[in-house]
Structure formats: structure tokens, C-alpha cells
Backbone as ProteinMPNN parsed JSONL, in Angstrom:
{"seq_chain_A": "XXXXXXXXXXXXXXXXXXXXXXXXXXXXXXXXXXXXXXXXXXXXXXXXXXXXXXXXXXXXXXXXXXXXXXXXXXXXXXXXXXXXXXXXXXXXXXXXXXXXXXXXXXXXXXXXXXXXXXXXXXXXXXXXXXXXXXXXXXXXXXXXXXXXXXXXXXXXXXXXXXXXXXXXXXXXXXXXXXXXXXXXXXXXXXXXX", "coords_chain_A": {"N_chain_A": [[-12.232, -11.327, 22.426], [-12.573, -14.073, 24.143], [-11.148, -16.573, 26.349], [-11.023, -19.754, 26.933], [-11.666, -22.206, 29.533], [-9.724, -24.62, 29.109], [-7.75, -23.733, 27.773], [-6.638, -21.658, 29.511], [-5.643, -23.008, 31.384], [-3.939, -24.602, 29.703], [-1.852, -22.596, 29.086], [-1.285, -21.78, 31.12], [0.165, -24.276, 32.788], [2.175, -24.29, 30.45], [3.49, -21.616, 31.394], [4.656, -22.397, 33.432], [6.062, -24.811, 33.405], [7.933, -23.766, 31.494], [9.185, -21.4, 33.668], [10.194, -23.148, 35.71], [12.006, -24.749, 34.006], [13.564, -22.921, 33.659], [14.62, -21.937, 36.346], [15.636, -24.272, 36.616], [18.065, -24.304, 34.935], [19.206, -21.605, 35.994], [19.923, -22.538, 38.132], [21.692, -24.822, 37.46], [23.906, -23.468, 35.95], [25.168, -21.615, 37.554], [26.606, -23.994, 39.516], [27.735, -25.365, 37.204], [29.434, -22.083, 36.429], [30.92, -22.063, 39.079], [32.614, -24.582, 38.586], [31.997, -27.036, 39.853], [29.785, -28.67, 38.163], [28.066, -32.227, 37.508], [28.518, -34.392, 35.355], [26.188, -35.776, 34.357], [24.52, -33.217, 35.02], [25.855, -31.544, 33.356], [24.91, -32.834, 31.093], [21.925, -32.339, 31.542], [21.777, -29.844, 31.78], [22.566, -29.42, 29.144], [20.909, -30.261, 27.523], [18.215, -28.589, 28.286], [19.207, -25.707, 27.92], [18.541, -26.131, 24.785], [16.126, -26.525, 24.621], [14.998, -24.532, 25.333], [16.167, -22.924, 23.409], [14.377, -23.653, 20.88], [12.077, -23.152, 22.137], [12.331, -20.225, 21.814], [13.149, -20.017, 19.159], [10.79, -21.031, 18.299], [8.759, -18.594, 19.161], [9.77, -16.168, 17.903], [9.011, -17.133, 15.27], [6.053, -17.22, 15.472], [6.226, -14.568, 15.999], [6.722, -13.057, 14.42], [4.792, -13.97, 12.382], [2.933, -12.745, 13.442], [3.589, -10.025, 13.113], [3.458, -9.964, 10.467], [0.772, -10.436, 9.61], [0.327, -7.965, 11.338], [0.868, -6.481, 9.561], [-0.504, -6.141, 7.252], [-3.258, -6.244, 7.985], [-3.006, -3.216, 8.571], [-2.152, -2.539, 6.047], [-4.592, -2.899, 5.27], [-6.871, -1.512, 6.869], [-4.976, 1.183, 5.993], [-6.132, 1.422, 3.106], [-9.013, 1.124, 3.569], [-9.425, 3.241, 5.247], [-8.717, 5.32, 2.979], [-10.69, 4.897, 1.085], [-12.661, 5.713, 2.505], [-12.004, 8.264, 2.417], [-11.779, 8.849, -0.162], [-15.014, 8.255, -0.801], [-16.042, 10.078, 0.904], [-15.47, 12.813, -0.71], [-15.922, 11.976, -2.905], [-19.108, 12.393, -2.508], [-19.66, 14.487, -1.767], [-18.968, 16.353, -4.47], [-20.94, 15.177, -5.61], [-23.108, 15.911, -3.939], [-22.531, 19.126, -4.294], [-22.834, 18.781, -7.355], [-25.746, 18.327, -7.381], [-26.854, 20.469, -6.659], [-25.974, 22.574, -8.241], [-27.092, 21.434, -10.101], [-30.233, 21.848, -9.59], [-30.043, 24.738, -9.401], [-30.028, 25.296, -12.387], [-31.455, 26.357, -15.223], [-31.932, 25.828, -17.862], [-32.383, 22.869, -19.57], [-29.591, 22.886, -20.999], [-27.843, 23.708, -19.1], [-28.287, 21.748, -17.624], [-27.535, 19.722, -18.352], [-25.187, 20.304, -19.171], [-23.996, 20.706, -16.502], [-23.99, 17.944, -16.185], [-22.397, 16.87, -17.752], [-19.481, 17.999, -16.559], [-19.545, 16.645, -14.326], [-19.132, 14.235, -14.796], [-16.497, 14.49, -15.896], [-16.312, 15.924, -18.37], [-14.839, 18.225, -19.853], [-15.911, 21.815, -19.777], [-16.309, 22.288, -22.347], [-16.737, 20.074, -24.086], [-18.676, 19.125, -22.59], [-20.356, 21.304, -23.001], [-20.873, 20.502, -25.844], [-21.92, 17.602, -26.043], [-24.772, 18.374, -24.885], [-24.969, 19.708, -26.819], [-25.39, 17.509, -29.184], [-27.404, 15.876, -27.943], [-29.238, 17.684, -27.804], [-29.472, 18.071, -30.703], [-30.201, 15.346, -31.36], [-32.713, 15.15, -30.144], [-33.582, 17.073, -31.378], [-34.189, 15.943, -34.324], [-35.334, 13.877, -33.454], [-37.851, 14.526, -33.397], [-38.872, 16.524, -35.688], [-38.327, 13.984, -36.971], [-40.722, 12.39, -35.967], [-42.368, 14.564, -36.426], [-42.938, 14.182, -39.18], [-43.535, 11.948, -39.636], [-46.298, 12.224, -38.439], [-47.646, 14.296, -40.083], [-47.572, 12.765, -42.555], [-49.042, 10.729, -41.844], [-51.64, 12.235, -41.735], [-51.677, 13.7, -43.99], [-53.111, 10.978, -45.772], [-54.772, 10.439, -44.373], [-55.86, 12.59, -44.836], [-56.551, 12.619, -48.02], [-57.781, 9.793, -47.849], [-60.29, 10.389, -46.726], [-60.937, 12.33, -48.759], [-61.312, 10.737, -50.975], [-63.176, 9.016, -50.383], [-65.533, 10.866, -49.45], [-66.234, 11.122, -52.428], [-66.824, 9.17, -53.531], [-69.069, 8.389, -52.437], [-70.505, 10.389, -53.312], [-70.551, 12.697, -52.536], [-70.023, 16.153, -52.76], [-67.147, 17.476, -54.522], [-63.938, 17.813, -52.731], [-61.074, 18.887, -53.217], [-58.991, 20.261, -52.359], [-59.439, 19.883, -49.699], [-56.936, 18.09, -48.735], [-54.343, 20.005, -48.787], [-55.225, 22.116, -47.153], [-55.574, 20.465, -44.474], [-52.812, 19.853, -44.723], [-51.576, 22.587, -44.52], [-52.398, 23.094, -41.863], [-51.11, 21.664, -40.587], [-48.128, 22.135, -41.006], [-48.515, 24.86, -39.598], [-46.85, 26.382, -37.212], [-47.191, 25.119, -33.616], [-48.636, 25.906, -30.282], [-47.603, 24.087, -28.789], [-45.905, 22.205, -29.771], [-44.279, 24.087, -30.318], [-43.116, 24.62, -27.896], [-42.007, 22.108, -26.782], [-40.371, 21.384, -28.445], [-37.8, 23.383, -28.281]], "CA_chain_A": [[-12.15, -12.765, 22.27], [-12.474, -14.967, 25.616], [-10.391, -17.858, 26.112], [-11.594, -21.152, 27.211], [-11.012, -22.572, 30.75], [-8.978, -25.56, 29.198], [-6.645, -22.513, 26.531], [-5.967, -20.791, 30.33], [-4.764, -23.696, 32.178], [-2.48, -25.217, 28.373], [-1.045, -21.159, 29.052], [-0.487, -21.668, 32.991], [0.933, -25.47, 32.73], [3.576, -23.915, 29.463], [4.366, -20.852, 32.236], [5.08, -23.01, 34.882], [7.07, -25.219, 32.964], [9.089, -22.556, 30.85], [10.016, -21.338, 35.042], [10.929, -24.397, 36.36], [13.14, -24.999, 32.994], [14.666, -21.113, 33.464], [14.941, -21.69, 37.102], [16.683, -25.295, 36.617], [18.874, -23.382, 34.145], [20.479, -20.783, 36.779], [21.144, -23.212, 39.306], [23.239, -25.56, 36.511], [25.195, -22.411, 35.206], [25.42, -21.443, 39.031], [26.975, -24.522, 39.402], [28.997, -24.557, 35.846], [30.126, -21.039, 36.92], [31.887, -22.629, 40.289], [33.311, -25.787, 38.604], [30.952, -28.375, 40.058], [28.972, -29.642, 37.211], [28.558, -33.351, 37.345], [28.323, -35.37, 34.014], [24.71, -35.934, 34.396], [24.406, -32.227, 35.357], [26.115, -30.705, 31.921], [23.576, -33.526, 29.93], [20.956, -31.482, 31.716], [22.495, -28.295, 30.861], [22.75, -29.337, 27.418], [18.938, -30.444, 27.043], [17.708, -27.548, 28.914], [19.596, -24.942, 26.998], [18.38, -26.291, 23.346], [15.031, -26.403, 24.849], [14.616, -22.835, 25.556], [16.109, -22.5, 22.159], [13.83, -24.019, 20.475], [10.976, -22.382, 22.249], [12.974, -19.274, 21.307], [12.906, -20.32, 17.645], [9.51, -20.997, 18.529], [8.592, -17.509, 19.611], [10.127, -15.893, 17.123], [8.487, -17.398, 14.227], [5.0, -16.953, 15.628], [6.087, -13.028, 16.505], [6.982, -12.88, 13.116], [3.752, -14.16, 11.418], [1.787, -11.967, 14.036], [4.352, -9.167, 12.58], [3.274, -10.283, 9.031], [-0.575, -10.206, 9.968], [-0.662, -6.542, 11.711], [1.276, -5.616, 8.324], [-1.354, -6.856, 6.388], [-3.782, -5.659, 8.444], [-2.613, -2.015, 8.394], [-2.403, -2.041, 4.82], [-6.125, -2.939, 4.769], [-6.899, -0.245, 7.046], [-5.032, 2.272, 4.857], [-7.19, 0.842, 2.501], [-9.885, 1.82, 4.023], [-9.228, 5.038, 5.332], [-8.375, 6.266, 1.745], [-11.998, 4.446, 0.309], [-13.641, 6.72, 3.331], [-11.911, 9.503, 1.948], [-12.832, 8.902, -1.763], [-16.431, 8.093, -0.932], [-16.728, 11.405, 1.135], [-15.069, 13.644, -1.773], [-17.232, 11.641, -4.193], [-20.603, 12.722, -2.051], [-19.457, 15.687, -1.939], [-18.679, 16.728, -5.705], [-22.323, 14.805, -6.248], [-24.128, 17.303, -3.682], [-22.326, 20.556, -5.914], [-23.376, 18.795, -9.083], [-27.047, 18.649, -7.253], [-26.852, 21.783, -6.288], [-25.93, 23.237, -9.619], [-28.462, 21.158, -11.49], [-31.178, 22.049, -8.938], [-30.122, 26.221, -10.149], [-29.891, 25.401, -13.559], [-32.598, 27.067, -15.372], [-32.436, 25.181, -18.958], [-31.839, 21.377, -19.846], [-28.281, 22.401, -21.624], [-27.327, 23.798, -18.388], [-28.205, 20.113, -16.622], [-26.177, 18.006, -19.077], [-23.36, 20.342, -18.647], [-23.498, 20.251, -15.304], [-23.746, 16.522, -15.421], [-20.62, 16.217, -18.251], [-18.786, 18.131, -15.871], [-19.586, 15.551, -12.98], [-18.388, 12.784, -15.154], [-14.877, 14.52, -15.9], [-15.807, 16.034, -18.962], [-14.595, 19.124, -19.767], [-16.912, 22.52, -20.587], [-17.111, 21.925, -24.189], [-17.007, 18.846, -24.063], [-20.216, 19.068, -21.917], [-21.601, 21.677, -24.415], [-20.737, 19.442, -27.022], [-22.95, 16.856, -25.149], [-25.675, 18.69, -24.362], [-25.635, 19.999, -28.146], [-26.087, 16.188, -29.724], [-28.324, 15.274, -27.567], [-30.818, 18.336, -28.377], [-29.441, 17.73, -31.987], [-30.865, 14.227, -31.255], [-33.715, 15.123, -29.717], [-34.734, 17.457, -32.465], [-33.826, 15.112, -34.941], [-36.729, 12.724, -33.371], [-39.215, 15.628, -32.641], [-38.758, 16.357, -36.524], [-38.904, 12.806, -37.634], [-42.141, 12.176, -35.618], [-43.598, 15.286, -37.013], [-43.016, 13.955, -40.587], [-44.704, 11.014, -39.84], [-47.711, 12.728, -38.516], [-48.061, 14.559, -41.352], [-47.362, 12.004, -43.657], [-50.582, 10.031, -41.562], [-52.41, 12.919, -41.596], [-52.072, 13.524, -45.24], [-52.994, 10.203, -46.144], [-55.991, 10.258, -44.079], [-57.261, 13.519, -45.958], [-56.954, 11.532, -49.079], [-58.798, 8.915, -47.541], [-61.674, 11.185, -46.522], [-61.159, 13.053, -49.586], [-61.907, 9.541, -51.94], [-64.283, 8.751, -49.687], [-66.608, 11.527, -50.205], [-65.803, 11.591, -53.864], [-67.346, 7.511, -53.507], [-70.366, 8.713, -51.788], [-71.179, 11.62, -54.27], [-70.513, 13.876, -52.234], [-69.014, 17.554, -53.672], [-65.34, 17.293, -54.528], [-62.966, 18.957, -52.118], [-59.815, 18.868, -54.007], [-58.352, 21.482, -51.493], [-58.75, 19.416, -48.057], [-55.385, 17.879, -48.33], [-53.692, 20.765, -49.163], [-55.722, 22.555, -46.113], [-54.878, 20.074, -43.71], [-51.46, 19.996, -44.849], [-50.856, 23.87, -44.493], [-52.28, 23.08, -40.912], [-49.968, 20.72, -39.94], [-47.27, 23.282, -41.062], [-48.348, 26.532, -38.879], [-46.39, 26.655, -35.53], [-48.354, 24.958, -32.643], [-47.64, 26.044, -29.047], [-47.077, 22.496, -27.76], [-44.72, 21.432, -30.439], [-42.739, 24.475, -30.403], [-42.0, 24.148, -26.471], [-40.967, 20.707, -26.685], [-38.545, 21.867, -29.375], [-37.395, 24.658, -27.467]], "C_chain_A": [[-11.849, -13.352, 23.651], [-11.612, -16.076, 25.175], [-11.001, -18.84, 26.85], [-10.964, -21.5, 28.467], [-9.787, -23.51, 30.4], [-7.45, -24.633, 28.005], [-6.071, -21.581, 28.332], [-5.077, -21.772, 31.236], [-3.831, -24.17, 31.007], [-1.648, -23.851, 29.046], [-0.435, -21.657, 30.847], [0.157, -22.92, 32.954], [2.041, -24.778, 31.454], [4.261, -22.882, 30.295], [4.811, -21.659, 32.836], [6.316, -23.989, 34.581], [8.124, -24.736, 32.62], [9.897, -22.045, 32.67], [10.752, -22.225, 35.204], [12.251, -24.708, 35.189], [14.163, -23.708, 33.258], [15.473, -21.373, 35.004], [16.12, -22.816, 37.356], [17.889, -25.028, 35.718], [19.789, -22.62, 34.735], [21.142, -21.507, 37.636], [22.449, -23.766, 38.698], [24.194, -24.15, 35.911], [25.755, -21.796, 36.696], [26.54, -22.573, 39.195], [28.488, -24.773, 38.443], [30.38, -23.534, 36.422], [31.445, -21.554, 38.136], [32.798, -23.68, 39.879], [32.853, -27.102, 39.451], [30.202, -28.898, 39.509], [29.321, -30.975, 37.108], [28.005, -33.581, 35.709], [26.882, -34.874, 33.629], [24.323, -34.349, 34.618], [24.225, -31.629, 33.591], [25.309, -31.318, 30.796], [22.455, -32.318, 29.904], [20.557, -30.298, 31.165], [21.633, -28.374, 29.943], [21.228, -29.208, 27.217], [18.215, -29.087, 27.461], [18.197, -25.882, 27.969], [19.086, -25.005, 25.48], [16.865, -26.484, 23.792], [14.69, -24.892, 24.929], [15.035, -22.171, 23.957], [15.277, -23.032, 20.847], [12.404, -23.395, 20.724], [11.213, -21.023, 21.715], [12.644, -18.88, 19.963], [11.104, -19.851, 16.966], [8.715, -19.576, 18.459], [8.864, -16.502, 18.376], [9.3, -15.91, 15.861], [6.925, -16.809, 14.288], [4.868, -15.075, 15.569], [6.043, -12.792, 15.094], [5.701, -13.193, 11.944], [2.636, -13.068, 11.803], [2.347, -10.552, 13.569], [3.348, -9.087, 11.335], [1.734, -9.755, 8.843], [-0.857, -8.692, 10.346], [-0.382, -5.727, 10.753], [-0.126, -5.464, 7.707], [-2.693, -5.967, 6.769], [-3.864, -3.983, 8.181], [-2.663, -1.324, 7.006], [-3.922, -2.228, 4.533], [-7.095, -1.955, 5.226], [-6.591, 0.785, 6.44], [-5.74, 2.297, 3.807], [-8.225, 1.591, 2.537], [-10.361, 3.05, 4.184], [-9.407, 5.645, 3.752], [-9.711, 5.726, 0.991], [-12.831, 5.287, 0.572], [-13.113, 8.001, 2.565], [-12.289, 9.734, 0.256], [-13.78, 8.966, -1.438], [-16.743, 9.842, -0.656], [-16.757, 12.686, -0.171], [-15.884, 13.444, -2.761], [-18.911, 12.058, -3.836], [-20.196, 14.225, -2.401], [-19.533, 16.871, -3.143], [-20.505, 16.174, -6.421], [-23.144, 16.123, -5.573], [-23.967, 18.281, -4.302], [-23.049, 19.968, -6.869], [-25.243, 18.93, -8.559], [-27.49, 19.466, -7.139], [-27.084, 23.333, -7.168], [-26.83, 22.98, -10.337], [-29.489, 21.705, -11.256], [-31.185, 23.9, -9.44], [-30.296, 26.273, -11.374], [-31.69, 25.676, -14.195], [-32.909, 26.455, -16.965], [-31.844, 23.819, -18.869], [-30.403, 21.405, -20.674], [-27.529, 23.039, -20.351], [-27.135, 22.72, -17.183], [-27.403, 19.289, -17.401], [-25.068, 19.276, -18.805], [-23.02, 20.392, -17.439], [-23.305, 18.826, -15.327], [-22.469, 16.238, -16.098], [-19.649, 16.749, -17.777], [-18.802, 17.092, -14.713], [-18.52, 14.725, -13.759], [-17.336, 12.988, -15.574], [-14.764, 14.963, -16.956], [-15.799, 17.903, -18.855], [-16.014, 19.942, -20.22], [-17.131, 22.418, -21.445], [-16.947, 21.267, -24.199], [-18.426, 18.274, -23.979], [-21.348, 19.667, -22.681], [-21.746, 20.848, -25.166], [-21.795, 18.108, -27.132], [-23.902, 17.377, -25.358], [-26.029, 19.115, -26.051], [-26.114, 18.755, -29.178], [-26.561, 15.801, -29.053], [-29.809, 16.708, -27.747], [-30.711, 18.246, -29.482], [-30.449, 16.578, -32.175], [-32.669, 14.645, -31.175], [-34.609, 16.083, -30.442], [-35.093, 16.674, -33.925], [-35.382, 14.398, -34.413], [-38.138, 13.433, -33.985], [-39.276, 15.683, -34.374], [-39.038, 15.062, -37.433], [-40.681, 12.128, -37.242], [-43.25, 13.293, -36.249], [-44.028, 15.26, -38.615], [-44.189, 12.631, -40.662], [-45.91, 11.227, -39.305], [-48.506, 13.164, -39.606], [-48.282, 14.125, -42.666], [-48.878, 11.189, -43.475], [-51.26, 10.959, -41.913], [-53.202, 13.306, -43.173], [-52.811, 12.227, -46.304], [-54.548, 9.581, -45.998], [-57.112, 11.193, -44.884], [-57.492, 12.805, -46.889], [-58.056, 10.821, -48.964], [-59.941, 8.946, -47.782], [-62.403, 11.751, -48.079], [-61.555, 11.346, -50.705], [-62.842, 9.427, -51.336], [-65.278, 9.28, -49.274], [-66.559, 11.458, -51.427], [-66.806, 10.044, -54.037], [-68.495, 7.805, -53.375], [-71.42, 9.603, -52.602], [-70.949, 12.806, -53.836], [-69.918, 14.942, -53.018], [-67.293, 17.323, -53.546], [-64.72, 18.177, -53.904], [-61.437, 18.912, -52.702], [-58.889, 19.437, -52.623], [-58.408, 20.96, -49.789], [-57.66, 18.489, -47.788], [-54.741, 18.989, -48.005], [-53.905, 21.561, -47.758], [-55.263, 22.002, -44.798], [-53.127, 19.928, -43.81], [-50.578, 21.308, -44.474], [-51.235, 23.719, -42.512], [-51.504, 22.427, -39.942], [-48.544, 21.595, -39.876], [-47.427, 24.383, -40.474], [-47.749, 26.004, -37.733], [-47.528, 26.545, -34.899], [-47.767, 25.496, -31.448], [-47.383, 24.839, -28.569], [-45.951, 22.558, -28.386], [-43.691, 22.768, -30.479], [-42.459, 24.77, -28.962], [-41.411, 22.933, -26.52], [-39.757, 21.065, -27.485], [-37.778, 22.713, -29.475], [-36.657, 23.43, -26.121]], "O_chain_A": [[-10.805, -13.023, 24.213], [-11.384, -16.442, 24.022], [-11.759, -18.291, 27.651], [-9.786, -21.175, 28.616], [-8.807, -23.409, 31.139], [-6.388, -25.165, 27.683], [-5.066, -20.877, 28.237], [-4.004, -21.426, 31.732], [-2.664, -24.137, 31.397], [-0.617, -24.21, 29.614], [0.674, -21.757, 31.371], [1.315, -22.589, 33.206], [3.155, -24.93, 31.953], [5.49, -22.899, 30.221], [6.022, -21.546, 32.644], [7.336, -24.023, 35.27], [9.202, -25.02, 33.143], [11.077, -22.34, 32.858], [11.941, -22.19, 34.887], [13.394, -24.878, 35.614], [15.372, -23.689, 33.026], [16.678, -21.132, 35.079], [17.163, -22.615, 37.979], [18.822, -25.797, 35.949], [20.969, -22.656, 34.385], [22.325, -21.435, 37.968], [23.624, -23.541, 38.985], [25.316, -24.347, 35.445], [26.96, -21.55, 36.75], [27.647, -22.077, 38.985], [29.672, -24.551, 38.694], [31.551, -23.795, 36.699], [32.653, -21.386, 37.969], [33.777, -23.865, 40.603], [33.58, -28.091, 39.547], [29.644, -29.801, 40.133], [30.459, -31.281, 36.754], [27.169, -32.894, 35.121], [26.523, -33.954, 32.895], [23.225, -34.326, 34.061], [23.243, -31.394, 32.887], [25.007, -30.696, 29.777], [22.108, -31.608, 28.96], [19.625, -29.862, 30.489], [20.534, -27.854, 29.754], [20.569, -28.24, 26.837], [17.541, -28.61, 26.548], [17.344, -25.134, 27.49], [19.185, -23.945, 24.861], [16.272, -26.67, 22.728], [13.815, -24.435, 24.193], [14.453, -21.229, 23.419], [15.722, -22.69, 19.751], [11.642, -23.139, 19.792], [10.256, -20.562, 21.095], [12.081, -17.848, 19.596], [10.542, -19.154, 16.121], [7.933, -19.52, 17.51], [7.821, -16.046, 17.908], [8.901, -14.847, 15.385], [6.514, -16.068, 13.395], [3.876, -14.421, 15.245], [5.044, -12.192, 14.699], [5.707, -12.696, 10.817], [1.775, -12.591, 11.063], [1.451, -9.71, 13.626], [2.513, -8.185, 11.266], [1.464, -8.828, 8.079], [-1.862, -8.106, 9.942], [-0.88, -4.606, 10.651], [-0.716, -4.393, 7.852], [-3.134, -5.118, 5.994], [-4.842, -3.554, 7.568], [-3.0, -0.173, 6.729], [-4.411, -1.679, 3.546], [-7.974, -1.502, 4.493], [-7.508, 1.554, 6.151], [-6.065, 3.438, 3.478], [-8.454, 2.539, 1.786], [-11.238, 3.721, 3.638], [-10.315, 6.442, 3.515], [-9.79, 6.367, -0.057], [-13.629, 5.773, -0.23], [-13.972, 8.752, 2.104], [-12.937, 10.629, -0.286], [-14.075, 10.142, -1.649], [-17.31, 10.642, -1.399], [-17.758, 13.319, -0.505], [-16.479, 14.3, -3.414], [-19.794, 12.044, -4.694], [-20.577, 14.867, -3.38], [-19.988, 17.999, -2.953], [-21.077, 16.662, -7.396], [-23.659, 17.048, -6.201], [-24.912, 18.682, -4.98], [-23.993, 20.625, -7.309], [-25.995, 19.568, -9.296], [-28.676, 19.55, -7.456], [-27.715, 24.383, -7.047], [-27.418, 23.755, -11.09], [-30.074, 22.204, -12.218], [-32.261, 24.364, -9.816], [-30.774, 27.342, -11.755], [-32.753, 25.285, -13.714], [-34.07, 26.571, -17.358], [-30.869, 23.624, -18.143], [-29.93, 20.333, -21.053], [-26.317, 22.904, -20.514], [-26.34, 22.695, -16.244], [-26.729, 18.319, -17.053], [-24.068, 18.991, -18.147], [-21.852, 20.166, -17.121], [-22.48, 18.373, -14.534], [-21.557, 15.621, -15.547], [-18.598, 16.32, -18.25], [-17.689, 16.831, -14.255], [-17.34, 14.579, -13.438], [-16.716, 11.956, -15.833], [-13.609, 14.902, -17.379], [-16.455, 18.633, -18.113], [-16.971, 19.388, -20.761], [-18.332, 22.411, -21.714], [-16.341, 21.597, -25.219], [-19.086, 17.499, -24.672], [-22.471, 19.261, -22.981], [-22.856, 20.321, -25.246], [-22.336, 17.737, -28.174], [-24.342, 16.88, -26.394], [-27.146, 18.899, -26.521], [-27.084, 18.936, -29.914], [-26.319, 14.609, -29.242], [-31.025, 16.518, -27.782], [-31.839, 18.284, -29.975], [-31.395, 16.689, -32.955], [-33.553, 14.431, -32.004], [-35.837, 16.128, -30.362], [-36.164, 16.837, -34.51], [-36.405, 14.5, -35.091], [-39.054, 13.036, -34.705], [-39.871, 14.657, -34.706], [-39.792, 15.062, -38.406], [-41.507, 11.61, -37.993], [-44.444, 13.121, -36.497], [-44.918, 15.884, -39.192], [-45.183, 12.417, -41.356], [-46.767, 10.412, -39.648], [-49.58, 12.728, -40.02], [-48.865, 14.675, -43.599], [-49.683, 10.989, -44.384], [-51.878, 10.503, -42.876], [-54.38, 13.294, -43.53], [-53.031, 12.487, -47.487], [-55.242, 8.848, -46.703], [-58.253, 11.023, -45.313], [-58.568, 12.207, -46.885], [-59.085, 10.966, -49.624], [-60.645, 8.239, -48.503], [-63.563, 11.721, -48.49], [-62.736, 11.476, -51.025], [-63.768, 9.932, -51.971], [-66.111, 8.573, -48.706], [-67.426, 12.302, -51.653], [-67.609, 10.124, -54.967], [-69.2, 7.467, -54.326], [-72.651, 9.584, -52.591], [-71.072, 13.84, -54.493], [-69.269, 14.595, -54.005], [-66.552, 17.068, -52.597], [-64.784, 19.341, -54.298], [-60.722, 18.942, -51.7], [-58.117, 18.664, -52.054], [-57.719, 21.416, -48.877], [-57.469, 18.114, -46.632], [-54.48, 19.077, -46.806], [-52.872, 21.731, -47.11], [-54.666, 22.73, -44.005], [-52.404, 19.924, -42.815], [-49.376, 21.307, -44.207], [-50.375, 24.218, -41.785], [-51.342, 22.668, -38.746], [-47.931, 21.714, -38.814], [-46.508, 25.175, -40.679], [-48.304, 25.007, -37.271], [-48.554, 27.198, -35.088], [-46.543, 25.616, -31.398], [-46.653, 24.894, -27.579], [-44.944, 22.919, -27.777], [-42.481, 22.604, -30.642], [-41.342, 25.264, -28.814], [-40.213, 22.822, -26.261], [-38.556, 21.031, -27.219], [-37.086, 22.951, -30.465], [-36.127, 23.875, -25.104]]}, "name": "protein", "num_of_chains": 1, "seq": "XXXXXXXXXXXXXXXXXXXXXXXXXXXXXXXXXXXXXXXXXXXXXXXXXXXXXXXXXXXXXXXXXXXXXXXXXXXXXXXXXXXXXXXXXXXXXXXXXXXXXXXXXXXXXXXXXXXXXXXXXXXXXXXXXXXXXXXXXXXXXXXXXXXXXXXXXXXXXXXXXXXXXXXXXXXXXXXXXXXXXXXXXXXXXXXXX"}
């Protein structure tokens, strides 16, 4: 922070004064001291003495707010410091959990690595990782009902709809598509794996 030509001469005109007041100060107690103070002298004194105490006062108060301020300060720094040291600890505990997820070799070994990140315990994390493939078979299951439920619905369809036409009665292509909907596919049983 620079100071201003007219902030260096206010500072050199308040030194120069504050002297001249300190230096008119020893002579009168110089004086004093010997028993030659006139009247007009010990006025001087007087004024001169409650002036310096007043700048005193002065001084004081300001040291004291600039006190108050590097407190303040300091605590915002510790502050700080201890945010830098969370953040790092918190990168840190994220790279392991990346680290771990990045080895992990099935999806219940990535949620428990991650419900360990977030503080929860191992079974906890199993526990996690088991309602959410509960969940997620739960869907896989409900979507494959309603395939089959379309699917059946469409044989019908087909199946009236030759039966309309004249065609030969298949009685047996529901039932057909229905047992195919029921064999184990390889898609659907990796996803549900």
C-alpha cells in the first residue's frame, strides 16, 4: 500500500509537531526541576503535558483496534490453514476411494467402496449395495413382466387375427411365445447378474 504525497507530509507536519511539543516539554520541567517556572510557564506545562496525553490516549486506542484487527485476522488465517488441511485430506481419501473403485472388479464392490467414502460403515455399504441390486432387480423383473404381458397380448392379437382371415387356428402360438419369453436369454441374464 503506497501513501499519498499529501498522507506523507499530514505524518511529517504531526512528527514535527509531537518534537517541538516533547522538546518544549524538557526545557519547562528543566526549568520546573530548578525552581524557575514562571506562571505563564507552568500554564504551558499544564497544556503541553495533557496534550501528549491525549495523543497518548490517542495512540493507545488505535494500537488497540490494530491489536483487535491482527486478532481477527489470525483467527481467519487459522481458518484457513485448517480448510487447506481438510480440503487436502478430503482429496486425498477421494483419490483411495478412486483408486479402489478403479480395482474393483464388480458393481457391489463400487457402492461399497463409495458407502465407505461417505462414512458408512462395511455393512452398512453392503447393505447399500444389496437394495440397490434388490432395486435394480426389482425393475429388471418388473420390465420383464411387462414385456411379456405385451408380448402375450400381441400373440393373441395375431392369433384372432388369423382366426378373422380364415386362416388355420394356432391355438398354441401364445403359449409358444410365452414359453419363449420364459427361457434364459444371454442379454437379460447379464444385466441381472
Amino acid at each position: 500500500m503506497t501513501r499519498t504525497r499529501s498522507s506523507r507530509t499530514r505524518t511529517a507536519e504531526r512528527e514535527h509537531a509531537r518534537t517541538t511539543r516533547r522538546d518544549s516539554l524538557l526545557v519547562l520541567l528543566s526549568r520546573a526541576e530548578r525552581g524557575v517556572l514562571a506562571p505563564a510557564e507552568a500554564a504551558l506545562l499544564r497544556a503541553t503535558v495533557e496534550a501528549e496525553l491525549v495523543e497518548g490516549d490517542a495512540a493507545r486506542r488505535a494500537a488497540g483496534g490494530q491489536q483487535a484487527a491482527v486478532r481477527r485476522m489470525q483467527q481467519r488465517i487459522d481458518a484457513a490453514e485448517q480448510a487447506i488441511v481438510e480440503a487436502e485430506q478430503h482429496a486425498a481419501r477421494c483419490e483411495a476411494a478412486l483408486a479402489s473403485i478403479r480395482a474393483a472388479h464388480t458393481w457391489a464392490d463400487v457402492w461399497a467402496h463409495l458407502g465407505m467414502f461417505y462414512g458408512l460403515t462395511p455393512e452398512q455399504a453392503g447393505q447399500e449395495a444389496r437394495a440397490r441390486r434388490t432395486e435394480t432387480e426389482r425393475h429388471a423383473e418388473e420390465q420383464r413382466a411387462d414385456e411379456e404381458e405385451n408380448a402375450l397380448r400381441y400373440a393373441n392379437y395375431l392369433a384372432a387375427a388369423q382366426r378373422a382371415c380364415g386362416a388355420p387356428d394356432w391355438p398354441s402360438l401364445a403359449n409358444h411365445i410365452a414359453a419363449q419369453l420364459r427361457a434364459p436369454q444371454p442379454a437379460l441374464a447379464e444385466n441381472a447378474a
